[in-house]
CSV table of N, CA and C in Angstrom, one decimal:
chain,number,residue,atom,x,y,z
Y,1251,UNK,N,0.8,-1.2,0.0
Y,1251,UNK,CA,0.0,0.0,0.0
Y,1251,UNK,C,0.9,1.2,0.0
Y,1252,UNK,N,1.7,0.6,1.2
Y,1252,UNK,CA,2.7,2.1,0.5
Y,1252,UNK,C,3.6,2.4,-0.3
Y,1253,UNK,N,3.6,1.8,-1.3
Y,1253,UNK,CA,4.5,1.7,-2.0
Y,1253,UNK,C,2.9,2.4,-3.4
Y,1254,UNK,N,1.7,2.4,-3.2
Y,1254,UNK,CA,1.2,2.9,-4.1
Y,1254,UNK,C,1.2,4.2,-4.2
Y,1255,UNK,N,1.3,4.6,-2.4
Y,1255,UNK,CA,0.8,6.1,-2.3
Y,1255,UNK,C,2.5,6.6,-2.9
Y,1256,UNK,N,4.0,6.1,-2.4
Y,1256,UNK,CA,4.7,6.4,-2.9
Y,1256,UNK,C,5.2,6.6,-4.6
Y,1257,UNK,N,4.1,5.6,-5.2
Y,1257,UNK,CA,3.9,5.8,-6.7
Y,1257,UNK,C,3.1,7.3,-7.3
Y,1258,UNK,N,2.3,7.7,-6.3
Y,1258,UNK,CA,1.3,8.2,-6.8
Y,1258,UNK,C,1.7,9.9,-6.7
Y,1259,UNK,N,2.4,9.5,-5.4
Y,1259,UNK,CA,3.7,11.3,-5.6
Y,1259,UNK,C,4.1,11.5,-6.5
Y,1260,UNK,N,5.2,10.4,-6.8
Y,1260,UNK,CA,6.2,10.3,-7.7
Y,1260,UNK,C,5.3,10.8,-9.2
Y,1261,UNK,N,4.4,10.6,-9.3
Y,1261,UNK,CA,3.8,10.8,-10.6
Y,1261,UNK,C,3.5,12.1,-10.8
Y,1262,UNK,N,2.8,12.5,-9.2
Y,1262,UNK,CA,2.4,13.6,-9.2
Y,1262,UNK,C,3.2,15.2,-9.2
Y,1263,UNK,N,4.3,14.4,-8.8
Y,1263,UNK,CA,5.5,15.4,-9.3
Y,1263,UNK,C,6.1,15.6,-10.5
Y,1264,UNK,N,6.4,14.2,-10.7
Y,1264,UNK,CA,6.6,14.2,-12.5
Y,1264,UNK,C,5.9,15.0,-13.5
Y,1265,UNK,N,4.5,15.4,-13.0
Y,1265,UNK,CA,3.5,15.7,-14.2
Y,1265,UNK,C,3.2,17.1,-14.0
Y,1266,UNK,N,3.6,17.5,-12.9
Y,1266,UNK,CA,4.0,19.0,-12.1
Y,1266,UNK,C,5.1,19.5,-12.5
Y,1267,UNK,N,6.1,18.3,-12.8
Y,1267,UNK,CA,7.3,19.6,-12.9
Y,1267,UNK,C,7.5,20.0,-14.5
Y,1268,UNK,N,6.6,20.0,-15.3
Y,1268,UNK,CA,6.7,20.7,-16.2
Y,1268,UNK,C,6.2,21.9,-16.4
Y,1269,UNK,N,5.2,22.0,-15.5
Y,1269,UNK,CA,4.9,23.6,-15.0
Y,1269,UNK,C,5.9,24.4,-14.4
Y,1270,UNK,N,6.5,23.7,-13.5
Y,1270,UNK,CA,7.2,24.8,-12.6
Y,1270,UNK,C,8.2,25.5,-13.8
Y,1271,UNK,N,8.4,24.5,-15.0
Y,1271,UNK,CA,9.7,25.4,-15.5
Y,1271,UNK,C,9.1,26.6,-16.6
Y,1272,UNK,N,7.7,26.7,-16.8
Y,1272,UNK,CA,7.0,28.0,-17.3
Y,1272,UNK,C,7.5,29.4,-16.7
Y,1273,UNK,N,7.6,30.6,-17.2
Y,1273,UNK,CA,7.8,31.3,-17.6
Y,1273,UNK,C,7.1,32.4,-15.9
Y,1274,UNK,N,5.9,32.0,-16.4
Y,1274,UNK,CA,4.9,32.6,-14.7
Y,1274,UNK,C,4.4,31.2,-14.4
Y,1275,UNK,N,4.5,31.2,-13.3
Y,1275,UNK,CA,4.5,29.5,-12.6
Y,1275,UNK,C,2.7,29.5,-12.4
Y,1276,UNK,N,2.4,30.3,-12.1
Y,1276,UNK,CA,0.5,30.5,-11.5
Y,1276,UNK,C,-0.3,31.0,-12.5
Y,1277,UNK,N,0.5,31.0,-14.6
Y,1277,UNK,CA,-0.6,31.4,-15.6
Y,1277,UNK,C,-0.5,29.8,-16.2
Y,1278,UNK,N,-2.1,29.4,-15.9
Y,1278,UNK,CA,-2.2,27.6,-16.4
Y,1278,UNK,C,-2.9,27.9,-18.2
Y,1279,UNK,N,-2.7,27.5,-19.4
Y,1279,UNK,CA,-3.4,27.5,-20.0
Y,1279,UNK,C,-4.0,26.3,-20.2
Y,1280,UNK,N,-5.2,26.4,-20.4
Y,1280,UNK,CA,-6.5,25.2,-20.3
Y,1280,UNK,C,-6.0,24.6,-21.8
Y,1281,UNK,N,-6.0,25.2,-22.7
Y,1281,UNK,CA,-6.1,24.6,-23.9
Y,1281,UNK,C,-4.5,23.4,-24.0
Y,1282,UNK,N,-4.1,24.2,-23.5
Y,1282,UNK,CA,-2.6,23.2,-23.6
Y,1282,UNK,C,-2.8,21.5,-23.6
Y,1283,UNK,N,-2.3,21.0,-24.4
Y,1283,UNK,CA,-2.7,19.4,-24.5
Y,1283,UNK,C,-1.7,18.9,-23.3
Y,1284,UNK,N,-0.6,19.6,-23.2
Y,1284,UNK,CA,-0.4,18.8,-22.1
Y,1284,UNK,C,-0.9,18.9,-20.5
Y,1285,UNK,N,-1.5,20.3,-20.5
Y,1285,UNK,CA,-2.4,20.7,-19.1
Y,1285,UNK,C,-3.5,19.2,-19.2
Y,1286,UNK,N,-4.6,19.1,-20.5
Y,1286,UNK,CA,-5.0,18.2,-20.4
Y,1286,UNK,C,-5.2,16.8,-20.3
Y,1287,UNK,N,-3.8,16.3,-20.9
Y,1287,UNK,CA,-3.3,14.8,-20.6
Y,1287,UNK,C,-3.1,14.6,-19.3
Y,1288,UNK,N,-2.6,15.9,-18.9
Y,1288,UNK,CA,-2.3,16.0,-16.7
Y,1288,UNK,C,-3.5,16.2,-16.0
Y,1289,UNK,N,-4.7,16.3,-16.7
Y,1289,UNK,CA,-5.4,16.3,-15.7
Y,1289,UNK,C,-6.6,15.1,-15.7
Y,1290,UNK,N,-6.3,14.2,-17.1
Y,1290,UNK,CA,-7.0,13.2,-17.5
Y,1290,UNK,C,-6.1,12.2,-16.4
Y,1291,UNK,N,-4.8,12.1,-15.9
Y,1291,UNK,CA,-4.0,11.4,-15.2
Y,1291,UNK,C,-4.5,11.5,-14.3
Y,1292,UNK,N,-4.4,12.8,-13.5
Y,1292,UNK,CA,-5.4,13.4,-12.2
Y,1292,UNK,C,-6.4,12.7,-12.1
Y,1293,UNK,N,-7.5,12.2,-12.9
Y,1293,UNK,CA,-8.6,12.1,-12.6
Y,1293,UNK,C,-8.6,10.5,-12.3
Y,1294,UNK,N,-7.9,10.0,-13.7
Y,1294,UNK,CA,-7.8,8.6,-13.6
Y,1294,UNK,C,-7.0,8.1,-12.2
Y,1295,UNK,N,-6.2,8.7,-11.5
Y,1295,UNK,CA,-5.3,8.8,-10.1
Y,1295,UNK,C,-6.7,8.9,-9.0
Y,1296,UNK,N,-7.3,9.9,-9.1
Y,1296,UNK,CA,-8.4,10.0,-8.2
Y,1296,UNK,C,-9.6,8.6,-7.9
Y,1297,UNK,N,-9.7,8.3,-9.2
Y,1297,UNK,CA,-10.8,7.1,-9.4
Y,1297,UNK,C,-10.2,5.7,-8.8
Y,1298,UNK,N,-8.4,5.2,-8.8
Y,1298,UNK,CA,-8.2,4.8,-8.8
Y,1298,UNK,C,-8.1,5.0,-7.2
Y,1299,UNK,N,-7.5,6.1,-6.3
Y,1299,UNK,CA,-7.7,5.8,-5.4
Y,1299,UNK,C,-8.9,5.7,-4.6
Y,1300,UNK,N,-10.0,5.8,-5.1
Y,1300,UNK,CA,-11.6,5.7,-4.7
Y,1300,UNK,C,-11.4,4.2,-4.4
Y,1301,UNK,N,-11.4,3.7,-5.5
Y,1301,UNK,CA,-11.6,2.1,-5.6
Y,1301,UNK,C,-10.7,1.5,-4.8
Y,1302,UNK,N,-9.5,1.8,-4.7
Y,1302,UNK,CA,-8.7,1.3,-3.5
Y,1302,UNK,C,-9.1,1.4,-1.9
Y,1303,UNK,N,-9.7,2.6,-1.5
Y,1303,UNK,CA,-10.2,3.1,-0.3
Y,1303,UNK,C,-11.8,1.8,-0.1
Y,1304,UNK,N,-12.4,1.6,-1.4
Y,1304,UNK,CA,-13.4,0.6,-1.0
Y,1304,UNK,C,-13.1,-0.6,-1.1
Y,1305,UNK,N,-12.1,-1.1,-2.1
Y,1305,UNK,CA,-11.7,-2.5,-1.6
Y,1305,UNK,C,-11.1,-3.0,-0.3
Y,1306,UNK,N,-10.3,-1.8,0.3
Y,1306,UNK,CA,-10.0,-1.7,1.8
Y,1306,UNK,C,-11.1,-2.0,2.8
Y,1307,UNK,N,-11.7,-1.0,2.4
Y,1307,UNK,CA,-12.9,-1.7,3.2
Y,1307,UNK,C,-13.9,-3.0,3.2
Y,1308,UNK,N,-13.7,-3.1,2.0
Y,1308,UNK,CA,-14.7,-4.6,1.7
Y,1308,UNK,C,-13.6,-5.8,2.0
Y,1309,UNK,N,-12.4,-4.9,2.2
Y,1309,UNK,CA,-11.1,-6.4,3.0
Y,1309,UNK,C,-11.4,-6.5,4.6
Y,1310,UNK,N,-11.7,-5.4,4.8
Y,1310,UNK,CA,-11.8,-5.4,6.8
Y,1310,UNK,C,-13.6,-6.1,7.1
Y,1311,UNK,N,-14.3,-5.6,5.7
Y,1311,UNK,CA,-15.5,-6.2,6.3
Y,1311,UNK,C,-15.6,-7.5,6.1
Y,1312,UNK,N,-14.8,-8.4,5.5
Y,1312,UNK,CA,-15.1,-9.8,4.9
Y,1312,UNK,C,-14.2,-10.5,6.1
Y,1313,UNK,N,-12.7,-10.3,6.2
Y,1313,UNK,CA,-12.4,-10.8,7.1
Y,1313,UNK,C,-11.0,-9.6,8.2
Y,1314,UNK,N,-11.2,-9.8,9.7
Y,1314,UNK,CA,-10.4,-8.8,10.4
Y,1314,UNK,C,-8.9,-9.7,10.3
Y,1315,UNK,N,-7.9,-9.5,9.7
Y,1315,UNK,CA,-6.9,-9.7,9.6
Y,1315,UNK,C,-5.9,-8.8,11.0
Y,1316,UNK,N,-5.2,-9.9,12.0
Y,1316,UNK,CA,-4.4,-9.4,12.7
Y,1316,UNK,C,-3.3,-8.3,12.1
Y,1317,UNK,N,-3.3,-7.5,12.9
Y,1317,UNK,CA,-1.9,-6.5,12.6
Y,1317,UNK,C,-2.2,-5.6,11.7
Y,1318,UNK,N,-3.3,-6.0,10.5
Y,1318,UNK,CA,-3.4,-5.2,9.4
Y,1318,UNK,C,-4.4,-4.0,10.2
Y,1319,UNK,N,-3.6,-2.5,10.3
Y,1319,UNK,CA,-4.9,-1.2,10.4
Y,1319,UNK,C,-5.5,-0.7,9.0
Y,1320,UNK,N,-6.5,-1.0,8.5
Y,1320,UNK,CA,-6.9,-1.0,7.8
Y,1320,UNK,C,-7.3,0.9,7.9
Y,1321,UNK,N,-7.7,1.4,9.0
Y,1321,UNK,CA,-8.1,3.0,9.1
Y,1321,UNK,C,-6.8,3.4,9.3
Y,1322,UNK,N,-5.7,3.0,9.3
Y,1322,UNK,CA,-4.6,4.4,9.2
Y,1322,UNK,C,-4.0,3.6,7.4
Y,1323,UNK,N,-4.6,3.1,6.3
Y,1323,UNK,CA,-4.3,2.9,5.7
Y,1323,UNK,C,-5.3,3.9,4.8
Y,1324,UNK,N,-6.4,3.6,5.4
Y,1324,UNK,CA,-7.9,5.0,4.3
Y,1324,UNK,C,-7.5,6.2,5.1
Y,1325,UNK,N,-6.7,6.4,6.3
Y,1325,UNK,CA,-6.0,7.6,6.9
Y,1325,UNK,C,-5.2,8.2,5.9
Y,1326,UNK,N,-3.9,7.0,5.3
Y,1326,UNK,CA,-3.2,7.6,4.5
Y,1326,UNK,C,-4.0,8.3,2.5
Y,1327,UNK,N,-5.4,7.7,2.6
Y,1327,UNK,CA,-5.6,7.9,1.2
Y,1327,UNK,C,-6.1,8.9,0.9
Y,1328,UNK,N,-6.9,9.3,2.6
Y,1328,UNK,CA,-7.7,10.8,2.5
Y,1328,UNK,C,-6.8,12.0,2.1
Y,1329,UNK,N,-6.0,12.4,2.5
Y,1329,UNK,CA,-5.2,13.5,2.1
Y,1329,UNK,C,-4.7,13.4,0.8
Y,1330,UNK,N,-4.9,12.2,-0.3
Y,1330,UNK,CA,-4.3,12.4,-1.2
Y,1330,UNK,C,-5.7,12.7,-2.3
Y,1331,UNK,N,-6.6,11.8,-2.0
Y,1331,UNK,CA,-8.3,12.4,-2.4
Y,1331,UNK,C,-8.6,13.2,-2.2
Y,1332,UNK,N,-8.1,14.5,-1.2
Y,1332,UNK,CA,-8.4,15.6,-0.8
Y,1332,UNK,C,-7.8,16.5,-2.1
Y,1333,UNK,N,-6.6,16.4,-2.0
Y,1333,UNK,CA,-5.8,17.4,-2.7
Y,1333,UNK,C,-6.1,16.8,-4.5
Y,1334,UNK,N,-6.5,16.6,-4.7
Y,1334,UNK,CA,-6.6,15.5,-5.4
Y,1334,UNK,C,-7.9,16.3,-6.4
Y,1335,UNK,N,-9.2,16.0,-5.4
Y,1335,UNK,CA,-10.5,16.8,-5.4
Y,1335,UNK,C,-10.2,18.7,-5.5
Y,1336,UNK,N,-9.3,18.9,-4.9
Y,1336,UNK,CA,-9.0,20.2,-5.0
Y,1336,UNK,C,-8.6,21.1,-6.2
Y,1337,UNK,N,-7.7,20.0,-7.1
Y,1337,UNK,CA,-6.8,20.1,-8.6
Y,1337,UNK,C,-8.1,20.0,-9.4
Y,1338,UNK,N,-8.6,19.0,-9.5
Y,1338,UNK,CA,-9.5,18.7,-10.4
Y,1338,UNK,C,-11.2,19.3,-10.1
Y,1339,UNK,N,-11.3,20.2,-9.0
Y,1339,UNK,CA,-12.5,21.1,-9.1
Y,1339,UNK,C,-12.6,21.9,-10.1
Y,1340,UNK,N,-11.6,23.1,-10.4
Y,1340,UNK,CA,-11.9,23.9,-11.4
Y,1340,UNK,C,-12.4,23.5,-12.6
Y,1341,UNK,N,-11.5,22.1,-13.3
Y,1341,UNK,CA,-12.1,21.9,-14.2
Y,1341,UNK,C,-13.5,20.8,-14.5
Y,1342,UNK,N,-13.9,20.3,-12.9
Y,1342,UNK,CA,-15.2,19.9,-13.4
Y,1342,UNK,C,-16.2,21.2,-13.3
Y,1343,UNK,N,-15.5,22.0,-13.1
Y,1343,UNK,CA,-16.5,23.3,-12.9
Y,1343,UNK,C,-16.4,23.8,-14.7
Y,1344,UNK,N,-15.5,23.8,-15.3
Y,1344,UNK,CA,-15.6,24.2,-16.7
Y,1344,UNK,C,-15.9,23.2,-17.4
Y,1345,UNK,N,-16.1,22.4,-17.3
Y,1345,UNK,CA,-16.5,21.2,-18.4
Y,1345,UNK,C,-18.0,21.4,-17.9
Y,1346,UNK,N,-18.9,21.5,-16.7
Y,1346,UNK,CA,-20.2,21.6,-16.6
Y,1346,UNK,C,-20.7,22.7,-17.4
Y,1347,UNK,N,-19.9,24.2,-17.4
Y,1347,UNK,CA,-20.5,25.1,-18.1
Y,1347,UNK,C,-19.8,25.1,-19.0
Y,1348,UNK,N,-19.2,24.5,-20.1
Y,1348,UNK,CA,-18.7,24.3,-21.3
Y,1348,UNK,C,-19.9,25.2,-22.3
Y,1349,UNK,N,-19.8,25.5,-23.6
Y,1349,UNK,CA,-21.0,25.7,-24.2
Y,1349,UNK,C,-20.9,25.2,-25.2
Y,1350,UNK,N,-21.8,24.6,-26.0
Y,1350,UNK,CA,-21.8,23.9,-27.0
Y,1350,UNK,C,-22.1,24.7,-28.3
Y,1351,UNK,N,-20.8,24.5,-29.4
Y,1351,UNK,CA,-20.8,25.2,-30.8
Y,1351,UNK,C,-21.6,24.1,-31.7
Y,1352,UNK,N,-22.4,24.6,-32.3
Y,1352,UNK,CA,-23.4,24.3,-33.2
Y,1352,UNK,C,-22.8,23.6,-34.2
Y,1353,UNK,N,-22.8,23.2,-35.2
Y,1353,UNK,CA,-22.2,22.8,-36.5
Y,1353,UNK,C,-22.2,23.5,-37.2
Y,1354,UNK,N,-21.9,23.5,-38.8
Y,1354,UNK,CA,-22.4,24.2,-40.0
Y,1354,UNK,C,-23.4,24.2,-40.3
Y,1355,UNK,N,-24.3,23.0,-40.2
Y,1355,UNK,CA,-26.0,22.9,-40.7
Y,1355,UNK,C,-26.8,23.1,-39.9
Y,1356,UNK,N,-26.2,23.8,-38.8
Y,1356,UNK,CA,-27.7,24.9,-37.8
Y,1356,UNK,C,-27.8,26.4,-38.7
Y,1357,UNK,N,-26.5,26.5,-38.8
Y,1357,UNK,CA,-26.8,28.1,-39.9
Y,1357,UNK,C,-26.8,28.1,-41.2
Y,1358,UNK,N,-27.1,26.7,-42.2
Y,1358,UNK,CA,-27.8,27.0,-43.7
Y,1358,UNK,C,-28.8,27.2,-43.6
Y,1359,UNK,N,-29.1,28.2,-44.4
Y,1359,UNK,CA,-30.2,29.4,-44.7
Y,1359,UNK,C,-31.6,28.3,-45.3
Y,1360,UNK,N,-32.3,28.7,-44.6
Y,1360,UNK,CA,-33.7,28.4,-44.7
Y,1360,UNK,C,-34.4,28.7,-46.5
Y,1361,UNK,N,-35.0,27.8,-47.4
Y,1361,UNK,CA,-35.5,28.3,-48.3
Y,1361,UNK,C,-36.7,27.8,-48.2
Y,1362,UNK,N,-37.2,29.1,-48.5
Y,1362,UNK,CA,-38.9,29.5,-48.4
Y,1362,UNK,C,-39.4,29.9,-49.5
Y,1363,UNK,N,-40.5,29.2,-49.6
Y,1363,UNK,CA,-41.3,29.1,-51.0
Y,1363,UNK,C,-41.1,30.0,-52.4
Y,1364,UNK,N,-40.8,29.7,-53.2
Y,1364,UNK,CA,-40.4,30.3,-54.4
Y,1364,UNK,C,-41.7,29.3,-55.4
């Protein structure tokens, strides 16, 4: 287990330190394909730790295994789900209010009776 959460730094820095070496460290552009690949990683990292936090649990509720603390193991997952949830708010906040561009054949011209 800990060797996932130490995976999941390691990544998380990797995919950060390409920011730090921009120009203004705090101007993000959205469009950038690689802001986006980083935060498709983000998300897929988030989901992945969800599912980990319930199979933990569906391991403590099937059988109590000695020695194993299963709550300072979902201890160590919440602060990464936290920060985690914090990265990835703004952009579920712009993908909700996204606006959708019409096609070409919403604006060909209407013909009326000749």
């Amino acid at each position: 287990m800990r060797t996932i959460t130490l995976c999941l730094a390691a990544a998380l820095a990797a995919i950060f330190a390409g920011t730090a070496l921009a120009a203004d460290p705090y101007l993000i552009d959205q469009r950038d394909p690689k802001y986006q690949v980083s935060l498709e990683h983000l998300s897929r990292a988030s989901q992945a730790l969800a599912l980990a936090g319930k199979e933990l649990s569906k391991a403590q509720a099937a059988y109590q295994l000695p020695g194993l603390n299963i709550q300072q193991m979902l201890g160590q997952l919440r602060p990464m789900e936290d920060t985690l949830a914090v990265l990835l708010s703004p952009e579920k906040k712009r993908m909700a209010h996204q606006e959708l561009v019409p096609d070409g054949l919403f604006f060909t011209p209407v013909q009326s009776g000749d």
